[in-house]
Short mmCIF file of C-alpha atoms in Angstrom, two decimals:
data_model
loop_
_atom_site.label_atom_id
_atom_site.label_comp_id
_atom_site.label_asym_id
_atom_site.label_seq_id
_atom_site.Cartn_x
_atom_site.Cartn_y
_atom_site.Cartn_z
CA UNK R 11 -16.64 -23.71 17.66
CA UNK R 12 -20.40 -22.31 16.96
CA UNK R 13 -19.34 -18.74 17.06
CA UNK R 14 -20.86 -16.81 14.31
CA UNK R 15 -18.61 -13.78 12.92
CA UNK R 16 -19.58 -10.96 10.47
CA UNK R 17 -16.65 -9.22 8.73
CA UNK R 18 -17.42 -5.43 7.35
CA UNK R 19 -15.73 -5.26 4.15
CA UNK R 20 -14.58 -7.74 1.65
CA UNK R 21 -11.10 -6.50 0.80
CA UNK R 22 -8.26 -8.91 0.84
CA UNK R 23 -7.73 -8.56 4.59
CA UNK R 24 -11.30 -9.38 5.08
CA UNK R 25 -11.08 -12.48 3.08
CA UNK R 26 -7.76 -13.54 4.53
CA UNK R 27 -9.30 -13.12 8.26
CA UNK R 28 -12.39 -15.05 7.16
CA UNK R 29 -10.41 -18.19 5.55
CA UNK R 30 -8.59 -18.62 8.77
CA UNK R 31 -11.71 -18.42 11.04
CA UNK R 32 -13.61 -20.65 8.99
CA UNK R 33 -10.72 -23.31 9.14
CA UNK R 34 -11.01 -23.13 12.79
CA UNK R 35 -14.59 -24.01 12.50
CA UNK R 36 -16.21 -20.51 12.95
CA UNK R 37 -19.45 -19.91 10.88
CA UNK R 38 -18.47 -16.48 8.95
CA UNK R 39 -20.20 -14.12 6.67
CA UNK R 40 -18.32 -11.21 4.78
CA UNK R 41 -20.58 -8.20 3.86
CA UNK R 42 -19.02 -6.01 1.04
CA UNK R 43 -20.52 -2.63 0.02
CA UNK R 44 -19.32 -2.87 -3.91
CA UNK R 45 -20.52 -5.62 -6.50
CA UNK R 46 -17.29 -7.18 -6.35
CA UNK R 47 -14.74 -8.45 -3.71
CA UNK R 48 -11.42 -7.45 -2.99
CA UNK R 49 -11.51 -3.99 -1.82
CA UNK R 50 -8.81 -1.81 -3.74
CA UNK R 51 -7.28 -5.15 -4.90
CA UNK R 52 -9.62 -5.70 -7.87
CA UNK R 53 -9.53 -5.98 -11.73
CA UNK R 54 -12.16 -4.38 -13.89
CA UNK R 55 -12.74 -3.72 -17.47
CA UNK R 56 -12.67 0.21 -17.77
CA UNK R 57 -13.00 0.23 -21.80
CA UNK R 58 -14.43 -2.45 -24.23
CA UNK R 59 -11.43 -5.04 -24.29
CA UNK R 60 -9.08 -3.19 -21.58
CA UNK R 61 -8.78 -4.71 -18.19
CA UNK R 62 -6.62 -3.47 -15.41
CA UNK R 63 -5.80 -3.46 -11.61
CA UNK R 64 -8.21 -0.48 -10.91
CA UNK R 65 -6.61 0.76 -7.63
CA UNK R 66 -3.49 -1.40 -6.15
CA UNK R 67 -1.31 -2.47 -8.78
CA UNK R 68 1.74 -4.38 -8.19
CA UNK R 69 2.66 -7.20 -5.76
CA UNK R 70 5.53 -7.71 -3.33
CA UNK R 71 4.08 -7.63 0.20
CA UNK R 72 1.54 -10.57 -0.12
CA UNK R 73 3.00 -12.80 2.72
CA UNK R 74 4.22 -16.34 1.33
CA UNK R 75 2.63 -18.13 4.24
CA UNK R 76 -0.80 -16.69 3.51
CA UNK R 77 -0.20 -17.75 -0.01
CA UNK R 78 0.57 -21.27 1.17
CA UNK R 79 -2.13 -21.44 3.81
CA UNK R 80 -5.03 -20.29 1.56
CA UNK R 81 -3.59 -22.39 -1.42
CA UNK R 82 -3.71 -19.27 -3.64
CA UNK R 83 -1.79 -20.78 -6.33
CA UNK R 84 -4.01 -23.81 -6.44
CA UNK R 85 -6.55 -21.30 -7.08
CA UNK R 86 -5.10 -19.77 -9.99
CA UNK R 87 -2.98 -17.26 -8.63
CA UNK R 88 0.46 -16.47 -10.83
CA UNK R 89 2.77 -13.86 -9.91
CA UNK R 90 5.26 -12.68 -12.85
CA UNK R 91 8.84 -11.26 -11.49
CA UNK R 92 9.75 -8.02 -12.65
CA UNK R 93 13.00 -8.54 -14.84
CA UNK R 94 13.53 -4.97 -14.17
CA UNK R 95 12.70 -3.28 -10.86
CA UNK R 96 12.17 0.52 -11.95
CA UNK R 97 13.33 2.87 -14.95
CA UNK R 98 13.99 6.48 -14.09
CA UNK R 99 13.77 8.53 -17.33
CA UNK R 100 15.56 11.79 -17.19
CA UNK R 101 14.92 15.48 -19.00
CA UNK R 102 18.24 14.97 -20.49
CA UNK R 103 17.25 11.57 -22.35
CA UNK R 104 19.74 9.87 -20.01
CA UNK R 105 18.08 7.25 -17.61
CA UNK R 106 18.73 5.09 -14.60
CA UNK R 107 17.85 1.53 -14.40
CA UNK R 108 17.33 -0.44 -11.33
CA UNK R 109 17.90 -4.22 -11.75
CA UNK R 110 17.35 -6.98 -9.24
CA UNK R 111 20.98 -8.33 -10.10
CA UNK R 112 23.11 -6.00 -7.45
CA UNK R 113 26.22 -6.22 -10.09
CA UNK R 114 24.29 -5.06 -13.04
CA UNK R 115 22.70 -2.33 -10.73
CA UNK R 116 26.26 -1.50 -9.64
CA UNK R 117 27.21 -0.87 -13.18
CA UNK R 118 24.16 1.05 -14.19
CA UNK R 119 24.94 3.46 -11.07
CA UNK R 120 28.57 4.00 -11.85
CA UNK R 121 27.61 5.91 -15.04
CA UNK R 122 26.50 8.74 -12.57
CA UNK R 123 28.87 8.04 -9.70
CA UNK R 124 31.42 5.47 -9.16
CA UNK R 125 31.67 6.35 -5.63
CA UNK R 126 27.94 5.57 -5.10
CA UNK R 127 28.20 2.52 -7.26
CA UNK R 128 31.00 1.30 -4.58
CA UNK R 129 28.95 2.02 -1.75
CA UNK R 130 25.60 0.68 -3.13
CA UNK R 131 26.29 -2.98 -1.75
CA UNK R 132 27.23 -2.00 1.83
CA UNK R 133 24.11 0.36 1.77
CA UNK R 134 21.54 -2.54 0.68
CA UNK R 135 23.26 -5.13 2.94
CA UNK R 136 22.69 -2.82 5.97
CA UNK R 137 19.12 -2.09 4.93
CA UNK R 138 18.73 -6.05 4.50
CA UNK R 139 19.50 -6.90 8.11
CA UNK R 140 16.80 -4.28 9.20
CA UNK R 141 14.19 -5.30 6.76
CA UNK R 142 14.69 -9.08 7.75
CA UNK R 143 13.82 -7.86 11.50
CA UNK R 144 10.53 -6.01 10.28
CA UNK R 145 9.47 -8.98 7.89
CA UNK R 146 9.92 -11.24 11.07
CA UNK R 147 7.55 -9.04 12.82
CA UNK R 148 4.86 -8.90 10.32
CA UNK R 149 2.86 -11.98 11.58
CA UNK R 150 3.31 -10.97 15.08
CA UNK R 151 0.47 -9.66 17.28
CA UNK R 152 2.03 -6.64 18.90
CA UNK R 153 2.58 -6.66 22.55
CA UNK R 154 0.28 -4.71 24.77
CA UNK R 155 2.22 -1.64 25.27
CA UNK R 156 0.96 1.97 26.76
CA UNK R 157 4.08 4.21 26.43
CA UNK R 158 3.87 4.71 22.43
CA UNK R 159 6.67 6.15 20.44
CA UNK R 160 10.16 4.78 20.66
CA UNK R 161 9.54 2.80 23.79
CA UNK R 162 6.94 0.83 22.15
CA UNK R 163 9.38 0.45 19.27
CA UNK R 164 12.00 -1.37 21.37
CA UNK R 165 9.50 -3.39 23.22
CA UNK R 166 8.28 -4.69 19.95
CA UNK R 167 11.51 -5.43 18.48
CA UNK R 168 12.63 -7.38 21.55
CA UNK R 169 10.44 -10.22 20.58
CA UNK R 170 12.58 -10.82 17.56
CA UNK R 171 15.63 -12.99 18.01
CA UNK R 172 17.15 -11.28 15.34
CA UNK R 173 17.27 -7.92 17.12
CA UNK R 174 19.46 -9.60 19.78
CA UNK R 175 21.99 -10.42 16.97
CA UNK R 176 22.01 -7.19 15.37
CA UNK R 177 25.23 -5.11 15.40
CA UNK R 178 25.27 -1.55 17.28
CA UNK R 179 25.48 -0.07 13.76
CA UNK R 180 22.51 -1.71 12.49
CA UNK R 181 20.70 -0.79 15.54
CA UNK R 182 21.48 2.86 14.82
CA UNK R 183 20.35 2.31 11.45
CA UNK R 184 17.06 0.90 12.66
CA UNK R 185 16.68 4.05 14.72
CA UNK R 186 17.45 6.40 11.80
CA UNK R 187 14.89 4.56 9.55
CA UNK R 188 12.09 5.13 12.13
CA UNK R 189 12.88 8.69 12.94
CA UNK R 190 14.55 10.34 10.33
CA UNK R 191 13.78 11.52 6.66
CA UNK R 192 14.29 9.41 3.76
CA UNK R 193 15.86 12.41 1.97
CA UNK R 194 18.52 13.19 4.80
CA UNK R 195 19.50 9.43 4.86
CA UNK R 196 20.03 9.20 1.52
CA UNK R 197 21.90 12.54 1.01
CA UNK R 198 24.18 11.17 3.89
CA UNK R 199 25.12 8.14 1.86
CA UNK R 200 25.02 9.16 -1.89
CA UNK R 201 25.62 12.08 -4.10
CA UNK R 202 23.85 11.14 -7.56
CA UNK R 203 20.32 12.67 -7.76
CA UNK R 204 18.98 9.98 -9.88
CA UNK R 205 20.04 7.31 -7.62
CA UNK R 206 18.42 8.99 -4.53
CA UNK R 207 15.58 9.67 -6.37
CA UNK R 208 15.10 5.88 -7.61
CA UNK R 209 15.61 5.00 -3.92
CA UNK R 210 13.66 7.70 -2.52
CA UNK R 211 10.54 7.24 -4.61
CA UNK R 212 9.39 4.49 -2.10
CA UNK R 213 9.39 6.85 0.86
CA UNK R 214 6.51 9.00 -0.65
CA UNK R 215 4.33 6.35 -2.18
CA UNK R 216 0.83 6.82 -0.64
CA UNK R 217 2.45 9.28 1.61
CA UNK R 218 1.31 12.86 1.66
CA UNK R 219 4.70 14.19 2.55
CA UNK R 220 8.09 15.48 1.53
CA UNK R 221 10.80 12.88 1.38
CA UNK R 222 12.53 15.32 3.85
CA UNK R 223 9.71 14.80 6.29
CA UNK R 224 10.84 12.81 9.54
CA UNK R 225 9.63 9.62 9.65
CA UNK R 226 9.76 9.20 5.74
CA UNK R 227 12.41 6.65 5.79
CA UNK R 228 10.04 3.97 7.11
CA UNK R 229 7.53 4.44 4.53
CA UNK R 230 10.75 3.65 2.16
CA UNK R 231 11.48 0.63 4.41
CA UNK R 232 7.69 -0.59 4.21
CA UNK R 233 7.95 -1.02 0.70
CA UNK R 234 11.10 -3.13 0.32
CA UNK R 235 10.21 -5.98 3.02
CA UNK R 236 8.18 -7.99 0.40
CA UNK R 237 9.19 -10.80 -1.73
CA UNK R 238 7.98 -12.75 -4.92
CA UNK R 239 8.14 -16.38 -5.40
CA UNK R 240 10.67 -16.80 -2.63
CA UNK R 241 12.89 -13.88 -3.75
CA UNK R 242 13.21 -11.13 -1.39
CA UNK R 243 12.97 -7.54 -2.23
CA UNK R 244 11.32 -8.50 -5.42
CA UNK R 245 8.24 -6.94 -6.98
CA UNK R 246 5.94 -8.73 -9.66
CA UNK R 247 2.64 -8.68 -11.41
CA UNK R 248 -0.35 -10.70 -10.75
CA UNK R 249 -1.45 -12.46 -13.89
CA UNK R 250 -4.91 -10.97 -14.78
CA UNK R 251 -4.44 -8.08 -12.17
CA UNK R 252 -4.51 -7.52 -8.69
CA UNK R 253 -8.14 -8.97 -8.66
CA UNK R 254 -6.72 -12.54 -9.25
CA UNK R 255 -5.45 -12.23 -5.88
CA UNK R 256 -8.80 -11.33 -4.19
CA UNK R 257 -10.47 -14.00 -6.49
CA UNK R 258 -8.32 -16.62 -5.30
CA UNK R 259 -8.92 -15.68 -1.65
CA UNK R 260 -12.80 -15.56 -2.39
CA UNK R 261 -12.48 -19.17 -3.90
CA UNK R 262 -10.62 -20.43 -0.58
CA UNK R 263 -13.18 -18.62 1.37
CA UNK R 264 -16.00 -19.98 -0.48
CA UNK R 265 -14.63 -23.70 -0.32
CA UNK R 266 -14.47 -23.14 3.39
CA UNK R 267 -18.02 -22.33 3.83
CA UNK R 268 -17.62 -18.70 4.13
CA UNK R 269 -20.99 -16.65 3.22
CA UNK R 270 -20.18 -14.04 0.65
CA UNK R 271 -22.54 -11.04 0.35
CA UNK R 272 -22.02 -8.10 -2.20
CA UNK R 273 -23.85 -4.95 -2.74
CA UNK R 274 -24.39 -4.92 1.09
CA UNK R 275 -23.66 -1.82 3.00
CA UNK R 276 -23.01 -2.08 6.90
CA UNK R 277 -24.16 1.20 8.42
CA UNK R 278 -23.71 0.46 12.12
CA UNK R 279 -22.39 -1.81 14.46
CA UNK R 280 -24.94 -3.10 16.98
CA UNK R 281 -23.79 -2.75 20.73
CA UNK R 282 -25.68 -3.82 23.80
CA UNK R 283 -24.12 -3.22 27.42
CA UNK R 284 -20.26 -2.99 25.66
CA UNK R 285 -20.74 -6.18 23.69
CA UNK R 286 -21.04 -5.97 19.87
CA UNK R 287 -24.05 -8.10 18.87
CA UNK R 288 -24.28 -7.75 15.00
CA UNK R 289 -24.74 -5.22 12.46
CA UNK R 290 -27.46 -3.09 10.73
CA UNK R 291 -27.45 -2.69 7.07
CA UNK R 292 -28.37 0.43 4.82
CA UNK R 293 -31.56 -1.46 4.21
CA UNK R 294 -32.51 -1.71 7.90
CA UNK R 295 -31.60 -5.43 8.12
CA UNK R 296 -30.22 -6.57 11.40
CA UNK R 297 -27.76 -9.34 11.36
CA UNK R 298 -26.78 -10.84 14.59
CA UNK R 299 -23.46 -12.07 15.35
CA UNK R 300 -21.28 -13.02 18.28
CA UNK R 301 -18.23 -11.50 16.57
CA UNK R 302 -17.79 -8.38 14.39
CA UNK R 303 -14.71 -7.83 12.55
CA UNK R 304 -14.24 -4.55 10.74
CA UNK R 305 -12.21 -4.63 7.53
CA UNK R 306 -12.69 -0.80 7.04
CA UNK R 307 -10.34 2.23 8.01
CA UNK R 308 -10.62 2.51 11.87
CA UNK R 309 -11.71 6.15 11.36
CA UNK R 310 -14.73 5.06 9.71
CA UNK R 311 -15.68 2.44 12.06
CA UNK R 312 -15.41 4.61 15.32
CA UNK R 313 -16.61 7.76 14.05
CA UNK R 314 -19.30 6.65 11.57
CA UNK R 315 -20.44 2.98 12.55
CA UNK R 316 -20.43 3.04 16.37
CA UNK R 317 -22.84 5.30 18.60
CA UNK R 318 -20.58 7.86 20.68
CA UNK R 319 -22.25 6.29 23.77
CA UNK R 320 -20.50 3.18 23.35
CA UNK R 321 -16.87 4.61 23.27
CA UNK R 322 -14.93 6.51 25.75
CA UNK R 323 -14.11 10.00 25.09
CA UNK R 324 -10.56 9.46 24.59
CA UNK R 325 -11.22 7.06 21.90
CA UNK R 326 -13.43 9.53 20.12
CA UNK R 327 -10.86 12.25 20.35
CA UNK R 328 -8.24 10.12 19.17
CA UNK R 329 -9.88 9.24 15.96
CA UNK R 330 -11.20 12.93 15.46
CA UNK R 331 -7.33 13.62 14.91
CA UNK R 332 -6.36 10.22 13.43
CA UNK R 333 -3.84 10.94 10.56
CA UNK R 334 -5.40 9.48 7.62
CA UNK R 335 -4.38 11.14 4.11
CA UNK R 336 -2.91 10.39 0.90
CA UNK R 337 -1.62 12.54 -1.82
CA UNK R 338 -2.51 9.81 -4.45
CA UNK R 339 -4.19 10.15 -7.55
CA UNK R 340 -4.86 6.92 -9.74
CA UNK R 341 -5.48 6.61 -13.64
CA UNK R 342 -5.60 3.47 -15.77
CA UNK R 343 -5.43 4.28 -19.36
CA UNK R 344 -5.69 2.17 -22.79
CA UNK R 345 -3.19 3.10 -25.03
CA UNK R 346 -3.23 2.42 -28.79
CA UNK R 347 0.75 2.01 -28.66
CA UNK R 348 3.33 1.94 -26.23
CA UNK R 349 4.89 5.17 -24.90
CA UNK R 350 7.87 6.27 -26.89
CA UNK R 351 10.39 7.54 -24.53
CA UNK R 352 13.09 10.07 -25.41
CA UNK R 353 15.29 8.58 -22.97
CA UNK R 354 16.93 5.17 -24.05
CA UNK R 355 14.80 2.29 -23.10
CA UNK R 356 17.27 -1.00 -23.57
CA UNK R 357 15.88 -4.55 -23.06
CA UNK R 358 12.78 -4.74 -21.10
CA UNK R 359 13.03 -1.71 -19.02
CA UNK R 360 9.10 -0.86 -19.64
CA UNK R 361 8.19 -4.00 -17.94
CA UNK R 362 9.41 -2.18 -14.60
CA UNK R 363 8.07 0.67 -12.55
CA UNK R 364 8.66 3.84 -14.69
CA UNK R 365 9.23 6.69 -12.35
CA UNK R 366 9.06 10.23 -13.68
CA UNK R 367 10.43 12.07 -10.83
CA UNK R 368 14.08 12.90 -11.25
CA UNK R 369 15.26 14.23 -7.87
CA UNK R 370 14.29 14.49 -4.20
CA UNK R 371 13.99 18.10 -4.70
CA UNK R 372 11.51 17.49 -7.36
CA UNK R 373 9.59 15.50 -5.05
CA UNK R 374 9.83 18.05 -2.27
CA UNK R 375 8.51 20.59 -4.52
CA UNK R 376 5.72 18.48 -5.73
CA UNK R 377 4.36 18.41 -2.14
CA UNK R 378 5.04 21.78 -1.53
CA UNK R 379 3.02 22.57 -4.59
CA UNK R 380 0.04 20.66 -3.43
CA UNK R 381 -0.08 22.05 0.06
CA UNK R 382 -0.45 25.58 -1.87
CA UNK R 383 -2.53 25.25 -4.76
CA UNK R 384 -4.19 21.78 -4.37
CA UNK R 385 -1.84 19.48 -6.75
CA UNK R 386 1.58 19.59 -8.01
CA UNK R 387 2.39 21.51 -11.10
CA UNK R 388 5.09 18.66 -11.81
CA UNK R 389 3.57 15.70 -10.30
CA UNK R 390 5.45 12.58 -9.27
CA UNK R 391 4.33 9.87 -11.47
CA UNK R 392 4.88 6.13 -11.61
CA UNK R 393 3.76 4.22 -14.71
CA UNK R 394 3.21 0.32 -15.07
CA UNK R 395 2.41 -1.30 -18.30
CA UNK R 396 1.19 -4.78 -17.27
CA UNK R 397 0.00 -5.70 -20.79
CA UNK R 398 3.74 -6.16 -21.67
CA UNK R 399 3.69 -9.37 -19.47
CA UNK R 400 0.24 -10.15 -19.37
CA UNK R 401 -1.75 -10.15 -22.83
CA UNK R 402 -4.91 -10.84 -21.20
CA UNK R 403 -5.36 -7.27 -20.19
CA UNK R 404 -5.78 -5.75 -23.71
CA UNK R 405 -6.48 -6.38 -27.48
CA UNK R 406 -3.42 -7.36 -29.37
CA UNK R 407 -1.42 -4.47 -30.43
CA UNK R 408 -2.63 -2.24 -27.61
CA UNK R 409 -1.77 -1.60 -23.76
CA UNK R 410 -2.96 -0.68 -20.77
CA UNK R 411 -0.86 1.50 -18.33
CA UNK R 412 -1.45 2.28 -14.57
CA UNK R 413 -0.50 5.76 -13.26
CA UNK R 414 0.16 6.27 -9.62
CA UNK R 415 0.51 9.79 -8.94
CA UNK R 416 1.77 12.29 -6.29
CA UNK R 417 0.90 14.98 -4.80
CA UNK R 418 -2.77 15.90 -4.88
CA UNK R 419 -4.11 17.36 -1.54
CA UNK R 420 -6.83 15.22 -0.28
CA UNK R 421 -8.06 17.97 2.11
CA UNK R 422 -9.81 19.32 -0.98
CA UNK R 423 -12.58 16.64 -0.53
CA UNK R 424 -15.50 16.88 -2.81
CA UNK R 425 -13.79 20.08 -4.48
CA UNK R 426 -11.82 17.25 -6.50
CA UNK R 427 -15.02 17.09 -8.70
CA UNK R 428 -14.11 20.39 -10.24
CA UNK R 429 -10.37 20.23 -9.88
CA UNK R 430 -10.04 16.67 -11.52
CA UNK R 431 -9.93 17.73 -15.13
CA UNK R 432 -7.22 20.13 -14.54
CA UNK R 433 -5.11 17.35 -12.49
CA UNK R 434 -5.49 14.73 -15.08
CA UNK R 435 -4.39 17.24 -17.86
CA UNK R 436 -1.23 18.00 -15.63
CA UNK R 437 -0.33 14.21 -15.23
CA UNK R 438 -0.81 13.45 -18.98
CA UNK R 439 1.47 16.46 -19.97
CA UNK R 440 4.12 15.31 -17.19
CA UNK R 441 4.26 11.73 -18.92
CA UNK R 442 4.36 13.58 -22.30
CA UNK R 443 7.52 15.54 -21.62
CA UNK R 444 9.30 12.20 -21.10
CA UNK R 445 7.24 10.17 -24.13
CA UNK R 446 5.69 12.75 -26.53
CA UNK R 447 3.31 10.34 -28.01
CA UNK R 448 1.77 9.56 -24.82
CA UNK R 449 -1.50 11.92 -24.92
CA UNK R 450 -2.44 10.92 -28.69
CA UNK R 451 -1.97 7.28 -27.79
CA UNK R 452 -4.93 7.45 -25.17
CA UNK R 453 -7.94 5.67 -26.42
CA UNK R 454 -9.83 5.87 -23.06
CA UNK R 455 -8.98 6.73 -19.29
CA UNK R 456 -10.16 5.72 -15.62
CA UNK R 457 -9.24 8.39 -13.11
CA UNK R 458 -9.41 8.29 -9.29
CA UNK R 459 -8.76 11.63 -7.14
CA UNK R 460 -8.21 11.24 -3.29
CA UNK R 461 -12.15 11.96 -3.14
CA UNK R 462 -12.83 9.26 -5.72
CA UNK R 463 -10.82 6.68 -3.77
CA UNK R 464 -12.59 7.63 -0.50
CA UNK R 465 -16.08 7.23 -1.89
CA UNK R 466 -15.43 4.47 -4.10
CA UNK R 467 -13.20 2.33 -2.07
CA UNK R 468 -13.44 3.55 1.47
CA UNK R 469 -9.90 4.84 1.47
CA UNK R 470 -10.55 8.03 3.66
CA UNK R 471 -8.53 11.01 2.45
CA UNK R 472 -7.50 8.67 -0.37
CA UNK R 473 -5.09 6.90 2.21
CA UNK R 474 -3.94 3.52 0.83
CA UNK R 475 -2.87 2.70 4.22
CA UNK R 476 -5.94 3.23 6.07
CA UNK R 477 -3.72 5.75 8.47
CA UNK R 478 -0.27 7.30 8.22
CA UNK R 479 2.67 5.00 8.78
CA UNK R 480 4.32 7.27 11.28
CA UNK R 481 5.91 6.05 14.50
CA UNK R 482 2.69 7.15 16.73
CA UNK R 483 0.55 4.88 14.47
CA UNK R 484 2.73 1.65 14.10
CA UNK R 485 3.00 -1.34 15.89
CA UNK R 486 0.96 -1.41 19.44
CA UNK R 487 -0.16 2.35 18.70
CA UNK R 488 -1.69 1.27 15.31
CA UNK R 489 -4.52 2.37 15.14
CA UNK R 490 -4.46 3.60 18.89
CA UNK R 491 -2.62 2.46 22.07
CA UNK R 492 -4.74 -0.03 23.66
CA UNK R 493 -6.34 -1.14 20.49
CA UNK R 494 -3.15 -2.11 18.68
CA UNK R 495 -3.96 -6.01 19.09
CA UNK R 496 -6.89 -6.11 16.66
CA UNK R 497 -9.41 -5.85 19.90
CA UNK R 498 -11.48 -3.08 20.70
CA UNK R 499 -12.68 -1.62 23.91
CA UNK R 500 -16.16 -3.11 22.78
CA UNK R 501 -16.00 -6.84 23.59
CA UNK R 502 -16.80 -8.83 20.40
CA UNK R 503 -15.60 -6.10 18.19
CA UNK R 504 -12.39 -6.53 16.17
CA UNK R 505 -10.27 -4.78 13.56
CA UNK R 506 -8.68 -6.72 10.86
CA UNK R 507 -7.74 -4.21 7.94
CA UNK R 508 -4.79 -1.78 6.93
CA UNK R 509 -5.33 0.30 9.83
CA UNK R 510 -3.79 -2.32 12.20
CA UNK R 511 -0.12 -3.69 12.24
CA UNK R 512 1.61 -4.11 9.90
CA UNK R 513 -0.01 -1.55 7.82
CA UNK R 514 -1.10 -1.10 4.03
CA UNK R 515 -0.32 -2.58 0.98
CA UNK R 516 -1.49 -6.20 -0.15
CA UNK R 517 0.10 -8.37 2.43
CA UNK R 518 -2.85 -10.18 4.08
CA UNK R 519 -0.88 -9.86 7.38
CA UNK R 520 -3.47 -7.80 9.28
CA UNK R 521 -6.23 -10.10 8.34
CA UNK R 522 -3.84 -13.27 9.31
CA UNK R 523 -3.31 -11.45 12.83
CA UNK R 524 -6.43 -10.63 13.44
CA UNK R 525 -7.89 -14.07 13.05
CA UNK R 526 -4.85 -15.29 15.26
CA UNK R 527 -6.15 -12.83 17.79
CA UNK R 528 -9.76 -13.69 17.58
CA UNK R 529 -9.28 -17.52 17.74
CA UNK R 530 -7.01 -16.95 20.87
CA UNK R 531 -9.99 -15.09 22.63
CA UNK R 532 -12.55 -17.58 21.54
#
C-alpha cells in the first residue's frame, strides 16, 4: 500500500496493531519509551535469580483470534490453566475455594450456605448468556453514535445476533450489569459474605471505587469474559511471565518487517492543516509518517502530545475531566518459602488467585479509608504465586509472588514517594495476618505505587485500563463520543490502546480493531 505508519508506544496493543497493518503491506515503525517492549505486560528480573510479571500478571482476556492470527503459540507462548480459580482465606482459619468445575464449586459454597449453592448454577448460567454477548462485541468497531449512555449501549447491542435471541429476563440482567453496583446485585442473589466477596472482587480490580458504586457490576463482567486454551471463563499463567506474550507479538512483528525502536520517547505529534504528518522525539528528531497511531492513554495524547490549537475546545475540555484513575498498588516479592496460611490450603489452592478481602463490607471500607487518609488501613490484596507452576521464575526451593492491592488514592500523585514505605508495610502486615511467616520470608521486593505506575508505564492515575470502565466511557463513548471508532478529529491520527473499545486488560482487541479501522480508511 505504501503508507508509512508510526505507532507511539510498544505495549501489547501497539504490537498487535502493527502486525495487522504490516500484514496488509504498510510500513510500520513502533517507538517505545522504555528499553523493553510490552508496556505493562513485561517480565523482568527484580532480584538476582528472581523474575516476574512486573505490572500485569495473569491471562484470560487475550483474544483467541489474535493468538491464532499472530502465531503466538508458534513463537513460544504457552498458557498454563489454573486448576484453582481463586482461594479466599478467612480470619477464622476457614476458607472458600473457587474451582472451574461447577459441581465442586457448589459443594464448596454449600459449607457456607446451601441456598447459595443451589442458586449458584442459575446465576452463572444467566451471567454466561450476557458474557457471550459482550465477548461477541470485543472485536467489533463501535457504531458512530452521538447519544451516549444507554442509548449508545442498546445501539451497540443491536449489532449482535445474540442480543435478539436473548430472553427479556437476560436483557434485564444486562441493564443491571451496566447500571447497578456489583454489591447490590450480589446482595440480591446471595447471603454468604465469603461467596459475595469471591465474586465481587472482580468488580474492584483496577477500579478506584466501592463495590457498592453504581456501574461497578460491569467491571465484574469485564473480568469474566475471557478464556484460556478454548475454555471460557478460565484464567491462566503465561509461562515465563506476561512478557512472553509481548515477546511473541514482537517476534511476529519483526518477522513481518515492523521496525522496532526502544528508548525512544515521543514528545509531540506533528500536525499540519489538521493532518498528522509524523512525530517529534525527545531528542528533537522528526519522524515523518502518513499515519500516526497512539498506543498511550488518550488523556496523555490529547493534553500532552498535541498542540491545543489543533484540537476543538470541546475535545480539550472532555479530556481535562476524563475519568482516569485506579487505586492499585503493585508488589513483586522474592520469597525464601511459601506463605504458610493459617487457613486450610487443600490441594493446589495456592496456584490460584489468593484474595485477602473477606467481605464486600471490607472492600467498601477499604475505599472509604483511601478517600479519607490516602490508603486503606486494611487493603484488598490479591496474591499470585506463579513459581508454583513455572519453575523458571525463581531458584529451586524459593518462590516469587505478585501482589495486586487496592485501595490507594492516585490523587496523592508525587506525594506517594513519602507515603510509599507506610503503604508497603501495611500491605505486608495484611498478608501476615493470614500467613504469619510472610514478612520474614521476603528476600527482596519491587513496589509500584499509583504514581510509580504512571511515571514508569504511562498509566495515568495508575489506571490499568487507560480510563474508567463506566457507562459514559464505554463502546462508542470510549474515550469520547465522536472518537469511539479509533479515529480522531485530526486526519491520519488514530488510537489503538486500552482507552478505546473494549477497554483494558491484556486482550489485544483495541489494537486489532484499530488496525481494521485504519485499513478500511486507507
